[in-house]
Amino acid sequence: MPVSLKGRHFITLKDFTPQEIRYLLDLSHDLKAKKRSGVRGDLLAGKNVCLIFEKSSTRTRTAFEVATFDEGGNVTFLTNSQMGKKETIEDTAKVLGRFYDGIEFRGFKQETVEGLAAHAGVPVWNGLTDLYHPTQILADFLTIEEHVAKPLNKVKFVFAGDARNNMGNSLMIGAAKMGMHFVALAPKELWPSEELVEEMREIAKETGAIIEISDDVNSVKGADAIYTDVWVSMGEEHLFEERINQLKDYQVNMDMVKKTENPDMIFMHCLPAFHDTLTAVGMEVKEKYGLDAMEVTDDVFRSKHSVVFDEAENRMHTIKAVMVASIGNL
Ligand code: CP
Ligand code: NVA
């Protein structure tokens, strides 16, 4: 059966089969090659896209904008709407659905993006919530395919850090779907919910994935990729001290890289990353807690293992694939 994602929302990877995720990755590879060869497209010509952002963003906003422009569409960046203040999610969705062909939402509650999807009548794409960040996973898997000489279902992938955050959850879902060996490496307090782990282990029975949850840093042995994310996600800024204490032993540094015993391992991060003290937050953390870096040391971040800027670029190609697949002139 050929895959079609026409008219589909993109809210969490739970809603997609392995074949559908494969289709989005293949389309991303094709759209990347097309852009590299200098071809401008018209797959989104005549389409209007609305980008709603409650939380900050560099990559996600620009990826949606450039991807739309590249294929001939138009965008509105909406940060100061009435939504949630004077107007319900439902009413906002019903209005925007009459103007736009697709709506992206980044913000706090997963229920908000689900509410938009329930009422907009057009595809809604999740640009990150407290619970999930599904577009990031496509970019990460595309990057693995470019850098690791193995199919995804042979890859050992370790997520070190706050394994119950939006990235930890979404990477585990993606890994389960694609048959990967996934390790959530975190102290017990930051393990993903048992409910989600059980759900993913059920999927793993079908796909051949291994879902491992560990607090032992030696579990990185044999890893093809080590991934980390900020220790404190957007909206949790009051938790710095607690998280630093919980996660300092799980920092990705050269000792951890050596423990993989894999000279070809890659280091991944969704970005932004606290790998130095050259940001306002980095400076504050240095002053208060004496740390030069948090989740990853500067030497790992800048090492030959690091593919973080390829991942960032791939946000654009994969987000383009999601939009083209759901609303494009295919
Ligand atoms: N990785 C990611 O989502 O980056 P932004 O927060 O800059 O969009
Ligand atoms: N877990 C991070 C991801 C940023 C892309 C956050 O939610 O802030």
mmCIF file of N, CA and C in Angstrom, residues 189-299:
data_model
loop_
_atom_site.group_PDB
_atom_site.id
_atom_site.type_symbol
_atom_site.label_atom_id
_atom_site.label_comp_id
_atom_site.label_asym_id
_atom_site.label_seq_id
_atom_site.Cartn_x
_atom_site.Cartn_y
_atom_site.Cartn_z
ATOM 1 N N GLU A 189 14.813 9.274 39.533
ATOM 2 C CA GLU A 189 13.788 10.336 39.645
ATOM 3 C C GLU A 189 13.427 10.906 38.286
ATOM 4 N N LEU A 190 14.310 10.748 37.294
ATOM 5 C CA LEU A 190 14.064 11.355 35.979
ATOM 6 C C LEU A 190 13.840 10.299 34.898
ATOM 7 N N TRP A 191 13.444 9.132 35.298
ATOM 8 C CA TRP A 191 13.085 8.105 34.315
ATOM 9 C C TRP A 191 11.729 8.445 33.690
ATOM 10 N N PRO A 192 11.524 8.014 32.449
ATOM 11 C CA PRO A 192 10.216 8.242 31.832
ATOM 12 C C PRO A 192 9.131 7.495 32.599
ATOM 13 N N SER A 193 7.876 7.910 32.422
ATOM 14 C CA SER A 193 6.784 7.284 33.184
ATOM 15 C C SER A 193 6.691 5.798 32.836
ATOM 16 N N GLU A 194 6.330 5.000 33.859
ATOM 17 C CA GLU A 194 6.217 3.545 33.635
ATOM 18 C C GLU A 194 5.188 3.234 32.559
ATOM 19 N N GLU A 195 4.145 4.065 32.541
ATOM 20 C CA GLU A 195 3.062 3.866 31.571
ATOM 21 C C GLU A 195 3.604 3.991 30.131
ATOM 22 N N LEU A 196 4.402 5.036 29.894
ATOM 23 C CA LEU A 196 4.934 5.230 28.540
ATOM 24 C C LEU A 196 5.939 4.124 28.198
ATOM 25 N N VAL A 197 6.753 3.735 29.184
ATOM 26 C CA VAL A 197 7.734 2.667 28.937
ATOM 27 C C VAL A 197 7.019 1.368 28.563
ATOM 28 N N GLU A 198 5.959 1.058 29.306
ATOM 29 C CA GLU A 198 5.194 -0.171 29.006
ATOM 30 C C GLU A 198 4.592 -0.127 27.608
ATOM 31 N N GLU A 199 4.029 1.046 27.282
ATOM 32 C CA GLU A 199 3.410 1.227 25.959
ATOM 33 C C GLU A 199 4.465 1.017 24.857
ATOM 34 N N MET A 200 5.660 1.560 25.079
ATOM 35 C CA MET A 200 6.713 1.429 24.059
ATOM 36 C C MET A 200 7.239 -0.006 23.992
ATOM 37 N N ARG A 201 7.255 -0.692 25.148
ATOM 38 C CA ARG A 201 7.720 -2.097 25.122
ATOM 39 C C ARG A 201 6.732 -2.981 24.362
ATOM 40 N N GLU A 202 5.455 -2.613 24.404
ATOM 41 C CA GLU A 202 4.452 -3.340 23.597
ATOM 42 C C GLU A 202 4.756 -3.143 22.113
ATOM 43 N N ILE A 203 5.038 -1.898 21.722
ATOM 44 C CA ILE A 203 5.361 -1.609 20.317
ATOM 45 C C ILE A 203 6.653 -2.341 19.936
ATOM 46 N N ALA A 204 7.602 -2.366 20.882
ATOM 47 C CA ALA A 204 8.890 -3.009 20.618
ATOM 48 C C ALA A 204 8.731 -4.492 20.268
ATOM 49 N N LYS A 205 7.689 -5.118 20.833
ATOM 50 C CA LYS A 205 7.463 -6.536 20.521
ATOM 51 C C LYS A 205 7.213 -6.729 19.028
ATOM 52 N N GLU A 206 6.594 -5.721 18.408
ATOM 53 C CA GLU A 206 6.299 -5.782 16.961
ATOM 54 C C GLU A 206 7.504 -5.393 16.120
ATOM 55 N N THR A 207 8.269 -4.393 16.592
ATOM 56 C CA THR A 207 9.305 -3.785 15.735
ATOM 57 C C THR A 207 10.701 -4.338 16.001
ATOM 58 N N GLY A 208 10.869 -5.092 17.088
ATOM 59 C CA GLY A 208 12.196 -5.606 17.432
ATOM 60 C C GLY A 208 13.039 -4.616 18.222
ATOM 61 N N ALA A 209 12.444 -3.501 18.625
ATOM 62 C CA ALA A 209 13.198 -2.510 19.416
ATOM 63 C C ALA A 209 13.535 -3.069 20.797
ATOM 64 N N ILE A 210 14.572 -2.484 21.412
ATOM 65 C CA ILE A 210 14.885 -2.779 22.821
ATOM 66 C C ILE A 210 14.744 -1.460 23.566
ATOM 67 N N ILE A 211 13.958 -1.466 24.616
ATOM 68 C CA ILE A 211 13.763 -0.247 25.417
ATOM 69 C C ILE A 211 14.377 -0.513 26.788
ATOM 70 N N GLU A 212 15.516 0.134 27.036
ATOM 71 C CA GLU A 212 16.274 -0.103 28.271
ATOM 72 C C GLU A 212 16.266 1.185 29.088
ATOM 73 N N ILE A 213 16.035 1.071 30.388
ATOM 74 C CA ILE A 213 16.034 2.244 31.264
ATOM 75 C C ILE A 213 17.100 1.978 32.316
ATOM 76 N N SER A 214 18.061 2.898 32.468
ATOM 77 C CA SER A 214 19.206 2.594 33.318
ATOM 78 C C SER A 214 19.707 3.847 34.037
ATOM 79 N N ASP A 215 20.287 3.629 35.234
ATOM 80 C CA ASP A 215 20.958 4.757 35.891
ATOM 81 C C ASP A 215 22.471 4.517 35.939
ATOM 82 N N ASP A 216 22.954 3.548 35.159
ATOM 83 C CA ASP A 216 24.370 3.173 35.163
ATOM 84 C C ASP A 216 25.056 3.713 33.899
ATOM 85 N N VAL A 217 26.006 4.624 34.088
ATOM 86 C CA VAL A 217 26.650 5.246 32.915
ATOM 87 C C VAL A 217 27.410 4.218 32.056
ATOM 88 N N ASN A 218 27.725 3.062 32.628
ATOM 89 C CA ASN A 218 28.392 2.033 31.821
ATOM 90 C C ASN A 218 27.488 1.475 30.723
ATOM 91 N N SER A 219 26.204 1.793 30.801
ATOM 92 C CA SER A 219 25.280 1.296 29.764
ATOM 93 C C SER A 219 25.504 1.985 28.418
ATOM 94 N N VAL A 220 26.397 2.963 28.351
ATOM 95 C CA VAL A 220 26.699 3.589 27.044
ATOM 96 C C VAL A 220 27.597 2.683 26.190
ATOM 97 N N LYS A 221 28.133 1.607 26.788
ATOM 98 C CA LYS A 221 29.049 0.734 26.039
ATOM 99 C C LYS A 221 28.413 0.258 24.723
ATOM 100 N N GLY A 222 29.143 0.452 23.624
ATOM 101 C CA GLY A 222 28.648 0.004 22.322
ATOM 102 C C GLY A 222 27.681 0.968 21.658
ATOM 103 N N ALA A 223 27.466 2.132 22.274
ATOM 104 C CA ALA A 223 26.497 3.074 21.689
ATOM 105 C C ALA A 223 27.006 3.626 20.359
ATOM 106 N N ASP A 224 26.070 3.737 19.404
ATOM 107 C CA ASP A 224 26.385 4.433 18.146
ATOM 108 C C ASP A 224 26.147 5.928 18.286
ATOM 109 N N ALA A 225 25.219 6.285 19.159
ATOM 110 C CA ALA A 225 24.897 7.701 19.352
ATOM 111 C C ALA A 225 24.604 7.960 20.819
ATOM 112 N N ILE A 226 25.164 9.050 21.331
ATOM 113 C CA ILE A 226 24.742 9.556 22.644
ATOM 114 C C ILE A 226 24.092 10.902 22.403
ATOM 115 N N TYR A 227 22.902 11.040 22.966
ATOM 116 C CA TYR A 227 22.090 12.249 22.784
ATOM 117 C C TYR A 227 21.886 12.878 24.147
ATOM 118 N N THR A 228 21.939 14.205 24.219
ATOM 119 C CA THR A 228 21.498 14.845 25.453
ATOM 120 C C THR A 228 20.713 16.100 25.119
ATOM 121 N N ASP A 229 20.102 16.663 26.141
ATOM 122 C CA ASP A 229 19.256 17.851 26.011
ATOM 123 C C ASP A 229 19.515 18.685 27.268
ATOM 124 N N VAL A 230 18.995 19.901 27.278
ATOM 125 C CA VAL A 230 19.135 20.748 28.464
ATOM 126 C C VAL A 230 18.624 20.008 29.703
ATOM 127 N N TRP A 231 19.239 20.318 30.847
ATOM 128 C CA TRP A 231 18.803 19.685 32.093
ATOM 129 C C TRP A 231 17.511 20.316 32.617
ATOM 130 N N VAL A 232 17.269 21.555 32.186
ATOM 131 C CA VAL A 232 16.078 22.282 32.647
ATOM 132 C C VAL A 232 15.337 22.779 31.417
ATOM 133 N N SER A 233 14.160 22.222 31.171
ATOM 134 C CA SER A 233 13.405 22.594 29.973
ATOM 135 C C SER A 233 12.654 23.908 30.170
ATOM 136 N N MET A 234 12.197 24.461 29.049
ATOM 137 C CA MET A 234 11.431 25.714 29.109
ATOM 138 C C MET A 234 10.210 25.526 30.006
ATOM 139 N N GLY A 235 10.018 26.471 30.913
ATOM 140 C CA GLY A 235 8.891 26.394 31.851
ATOM 141 C C GLY A 235 9.285 25.789 33.191
ATOM 142 N N GLU A 236 10.536 25.260 33.293
ATOM 143 C CA GLU A 236 10.962 24.611 34.552
ATOM 144 C C GLU A 236 12.167 25.329 35.157
ATOM 145 N N GLU A 237 12.299 26.621 34.832
ATOM 146 C CA GLU A 237 13.522 27.355 35.177
ATOM 147 C C GLU A 237 13.775 27.442 36.692
ATOM 148 N N HIS A 238 12.770 27.182 37.501
ATOM 149 C CA HIS A 238 12.947 27.211 38.964
ATOM 150 C C HIS A 238 13.670 25.955 39.469
ATOM 151 N N LEU A 239 13.985 25.018 38.562
ATOM 152 C CA LEU A 239 14.524 23.724 39.008
ATOM 153 C C LEU A 239 16.035 23.552 38.793
ATOM 154 N N PHE A 240 16.753 24.641 38.468
ATOM 155 C CA PHE A 240 18.171 24.502 38.125
ATOM 156 C C PHE A 240 18.981 23.744 39.177
ATOM 157 N N GLU A 241 18.859 24.170 40.445
ATOM 158 C CA GLU A 241 19.708 23.573 41.476
ATOM 159 C C GLU A 241 19.432 22.073 41.623
ATOM 160 N N GLU A 242 18.133 21.749 41.668
ATOM 161 C CA GLU A 242 17.729 20.340 41.814
ATOM 162 C C GLU A 242 18.271 19.495 40.639
ATOM 163 N N ARG A 243 18.114 20.007 39.425
ATOM 164 C CA ARG A 243 18.531 19.251 38.238
ATOM 165 C C ARG A 243 20.051 19.092 38.159
ATOM 166 N N ILE A 244 20.756 20.158 38.531
ATOM 167 C CA ILE A 244 22.219 20.053 38.499
ATOM 168 C C ILE A 244 22.661 18.936 39.455
ATOM 169 N N ASN A 245 22.057 18.902 40.629
ATOM 170 C CA ASN A 245 22.413 17.853 41.590
ATOM 171 C C ASN A 245 22.040 16.464 41.079
ATOM 172 N N GLN A 246 20.887 16.383 40.420
ATOM 173 C CA GLN A 246 20.436 15.061 39.924
ATOM 174 C C GLN A 246 21.273 14.583 38.742
ATOM 175 N N LEU A 247 21.722 15.526 37.896
ATOM 176 C CA LEU A 247 22.258 15.117 36.588
ATOM 177 C C LEU A 247 23.763 15.309 36.407
ATOM 178 N N LYS A 248 24.438 15.841 37.421
ATOM 179 C CA LYS A 248 25.866 16.134 37.202
ATOM 180 C C LYS A 248 26.677 14.882 36.841
ATOM 181 N N ASP A 249 26.273 13.730 37.321
ATOM 182 C CA ASP A 249 27.005 12.494 36.988
ATOM 183 C C ASP A 249 26.635 11.948 35.607
ATOM 184 N N TYR A 250 25.689 12.605 34.941
ATOM 185 C CA TYR A 250 25.234 12.124 33.626
ATOM 186 C C TYR A 250 25.623 13.086 32.505
ATOM 187 N N GLN A 251 26.529 14.019 32.834
ATOM 188 C CA GLN A 251 27.020 14.948 31.810
ATOM 189 C C GLN A 251 27.716 14.158 30.690
ATOM 190 N N VAL A 252 27.495 14.580 29.449
ATOM 191 C CA VAL A 252 28.214 13.932 28.343
ATOM 192 C C VAL A 252 29.585 14.614 28.236
ATOM 193 N N ASN A 253 30.617 13.883 28.646
ATOM 194 C CA ASN A 253 31.985 14.400 28.602
ATOM 195 C C ASN A 253 32.864 13.323 27.947
ATOM 196 N N MET A 254 34.152 13.601 27.828
ATOM 197 C CA MET A 254 35.025 12.658 27.112
ATOM 198 C C MET A 254 35.117 11.301 27.821
ATOM 199 N N ASP A 255 34.943 11.285 29.140
ATOM 200 C CA ASP A 255 34.943 9.986 29.840
ATOM 201 C C ASP A 255 33.775 9.135 29.361
ATOM 202 N N MET A 256 32.607 9.788 29.234
ATOM 203 C CA MET A 256 31.425 9.038 28.771
ATOM 204 C C MET A 256 31.618 8.594 27.322
ATOM 205 N N VAL A 257 32.179 9.484 26.495
ATOM 206 C CA VAL A 257 32.425 9.126 25.089
ATOM 207 C C VAL A 257 33.341 7.898 25.028
ATOM 208 N N LYS A 258 34.390 7.880 25.863
ATOM 209 C CA LYS A 258 35.338 6.740 25.856
ATOM 210 C C LYS A 258 34.651 5.455 26.292
ATOM 211 N N LYS A 259 33.719 5.589 27.232
ATOM 212 C CA LYS A 259 33.004 4.397 27.729
ATOM 213 C C LYS A 259 32.213 3.687 26.622
ATOM 214 N N THR A 260 31.911 4.387 25.527
ATOM 215 C CA THR A 260 31.176 3.713 24.439
ATOM 216 C C THR A 260 32.061 2.664 23.764
ATOM 217 N N GLU A 261 33.382 2.872 23.832
ATOM 218 C CA GLU A 261 34.366 2.016 23.133
ATOM 219 C C GLU A 261 34.080 1.972 21.634
ATOM 220 N N ASN A 262 33.464 3.032 21.142
ATOM 221 C CA ASN A 262 33.133 3.115 19.715
ATOM 222 C C ASN A 262 33.746 4.398 19.144
ATOM 223 N N PRO A 263 34.857 4.259 18.404
ATOM 224 C CA PRO A 263 35.524 5.472 17.881
ATOM 225 C C PRO A 263 34.653 6.249 16.896
ATOM 226 N N ASP A 264 33.644 5.590 16.335
ATOM 227 C CA ASP A 264 32.764 6.258 15.358
ATOM 228 C C ASP A 264 31.474 6.774 15.971
ATOM 229 N N MET A 265 31.369 6.739 17.303
ATOM 230 C CA MET A 265 30.108 7.193 17.919
ATOM 231 C C MET A 265 29.836 8.639 17.547
ATOM 232 N N ILE A 266 28.540 8.989 17.500
ATOM 233 C CA ILE A 266 28.201 10.391 17.247
ATOM 234 C C ILE A 266 27.559 10.996 18.491
ATOM 235 N N PHE A 267 27.802 12.302 18.658
ATOM 236 C CA PHE A 267 27.177 13.054 19.744
ATOM 237 C C PHE A 267 26.054 13.911 19.163
ATOM 238 N N MET A 268 24.878 13.832 19.812
ATOM 239 C CA MET A 268 23.705 14.546 19.297
ATOM 240 C C MET A 268 23.066 15.413 20.381
ATOM 241 N N HIS A 269 22.437 16.489 19.950
ATOM 242 C CA HIS A 269 21.755 17.418 20.872
ATOM 243 C C HIS A 269 20.760 18.216 20.039
ATOM 244 N N CYS A 270 19.551 18.392 20.559
ATOM 245 C CA CYS A 270 18.542 19.139 19.788
ATOM 246 C C CYS A 270 18.852 20.627 19.728
ATOM 247 N N LEU A 271 19.653 21.112 20.682
ATOM 248 C CA LEU A 271 20.009 22.529 20.806
ATOM 249 C C LEU A 271 18.771 23.352 21.198
ATOM 250 N N PRO A 272 18.935 24.460 21.921
ATOM 251 C CA PRO A 272 20.184 25.065 22.366
ATOM 252 C C PRO A 272 20.879 24.233 23.458
ATOM 253 N N ALA A 273 22.246 24.384 23.548
ATOM 254 C CA ALA A 273 23.043 23.575 24.473
ATOM 255 C C ALA A 273 23.862 24.466 25.401
ATOM 256 N N PHE A 274 23.969 24.037 26.646
ATOM 257 C CA PHE A 274 24.820 24.741 27.606
ATOM 258 C C PHE A 274 26.181 24.059 27.670
ATOM 259 N N HIS A 275 27.030 24.369 26.673
ATOM 260 C CA HIS A 275 28.355 23.748 26.607
ATOM 261 C C HIS A 275 29.454 24.711 26.997
ATOM 262 N N ASP A 276 29.092 25.962 27.348
ATOM 263 C CA ASP A 276 30.092 26.936 27.789
ATOM 264 C C ASP A 276 29.397 27.979 28.667
ATOM 265 N N THR A 277 30.116 29.055 28.974
ATOM 266 C CA THR A 277 29.535 30.081 29.863
ATOM 267 C C THR A 277 29.251 31.373 29.093
ATOM 268 N N LEU A 278 29.112 31.256 27.781
ATOM 269 C CA LEU A 278 29.004 32.457 26.954
ATOM 270 C C LEU A 278 27.567 32.927 26.703
ATOM 271 N N THR A 279 26.631 32.440 27.492
ATOM 272 C CA THR A 279 25.240 32.917 27.385
ATOM 273 C C THR A 279 24.844 33.475 28.750
ATOM 274 N N ALA A 280 23.742 34.214 28.787
ATOM 275 C CA ALA A 280 23.293 34.795 30.062
ATOM 276 C C ALA A 280 23.063 33.687 31.095
ATOM 277 N N VAL A 281 22.389 32.615 30.678
ATOM 278 C CA VAL A 281 22.103 31.516 31.621
ATOM 279 C C VAL A 281 23.402 30.786 31.977
ATOM 280 N N GLY A 282 24.243 30.551 30.974
ATOM 281 C CA GLY A 282 25.525 29.874 31.213
ATOM 282 C C GLY A 282 26.367 30.626 32.238
ATOM 283 N N MET A 283 26.353 31.937 32.127
ATOM 284 C CA MET A 283 27.129 32.772 33.057
ATOM 285 C C MET A 283 26.567 32.683 34.475
ATOM 286 N N GLU A 284 25.231 32.708 34.546
ATOM 287 C CA GLU A 284 24.571 32.641 35.857
ATOM 288 C C GLU A 284 24.865 31.300 36.539
ATOM 289 N N VAL A 285 24.844 30.235 35.746
ATOM 290 C CA VAL A 285 25.106 28.898 36.293
ATOM 291 C C VAL A 285 26.557 28.807 36.784
ATOM 292 N N LYS A 286 27.463 29.420 36.032
ATOM 293 C CA LYS A 286 28.875 29.435 36.434
ATOM 294 C C LYS A 286 29.022 30.174 37.773
ATOM 295 N N GLU A 287 28.378 31.348 37.869
ATOM 296 C CA GLU A 287 28.483 32.152 39.100
ATOM 297 C C GLU A 287 27.882 31.431 40.298
ATOM 298 N N LYS A 288 26.691 30.844 40.102
ATOM 299 C CA LYS A 288 25.967 30.228 41.240
ATOM 300 C C LYS A 288 26.488 28.850 41.598
ATOM 301 N N TYR A 289 26.826 28.045 40.570
ATOM 302 C CA TYR A 289 27.138 26.627 40.846
ATOM 303 C C TYR A 289 28.548 26.222 40.438
ATOM 304 N N GLY A 290 29.311 27.154 39.849
ATOM 305 C CA GLY A 290 30.709 26.894 39.499
ATOM 306 C C GLY A 290 30.896 25.945 38.324
ATOM 307 N N LEU A 291 29.867 25.793 37.485
ATOM 308 C CA LEU A 291 29.979 24.865 36.339
ATOM 309 C C LEU A 291 30.350 25.610 35.051
ATOM 310 N N ASP A 292 31.284 25.057 34.287
ATOM 311 C CA ASP A 292 31.648 25.637 32.985
ATOM 312 C C ASP A 292 30.697 25.169 31.891
ATOM 313 N N ALA A 293 29.998 24.089 32.153
ATOM 314 C CA ALA A 293 29.055 23.534 31.181
ATOM 315 C C ALA A 293 28.058 22.695 31.957
ATOM 316 N N MET A 294 26.914 22.433 31.348
ATOM 317 C CA MET A 294 25.962 21.535 32.022
ATOM 318 C C MET A 294 25.929 20.188 31.306
ATOM 319 N N GLU A 295 24.937 19.999 30.427
ATOM 320 C CA GLU A 295 24.685 18.643 29.908
ATOM 321 C C GLU A 295 25.798 18.077 29.035
ATOM 322 N N VAL A 296 26.632 18.965 28.425
ATOM 323 C CA VAL A 296 27.722 18.470 27.574
ATOM 324 C C VAL A 296 28.919 19.407 27.715
ATOM 325 N N THR A 297 30.110 18.823 27.747
ATOM 326 C CA THR A 297 31.304 19.662 27.843
ATOM 327 C C THR A 297 31.621 20.255 26.465
ATOM 328 N N ASP A 298 32.331 21.376 26.502
ATOM 329 C CA ASP A 298 32.650 22.080 25.253
ATOM 330 C C ASP A 298 33.502 21.209 24.325
ATOM 331 N N ASP A 299 34.393 20.395 24.908
ATOM 332 C CA ASP A 299 35.255 19.583 24.026
ATOM 333 C C ASP A 299 34.455 18.520 23.276
#
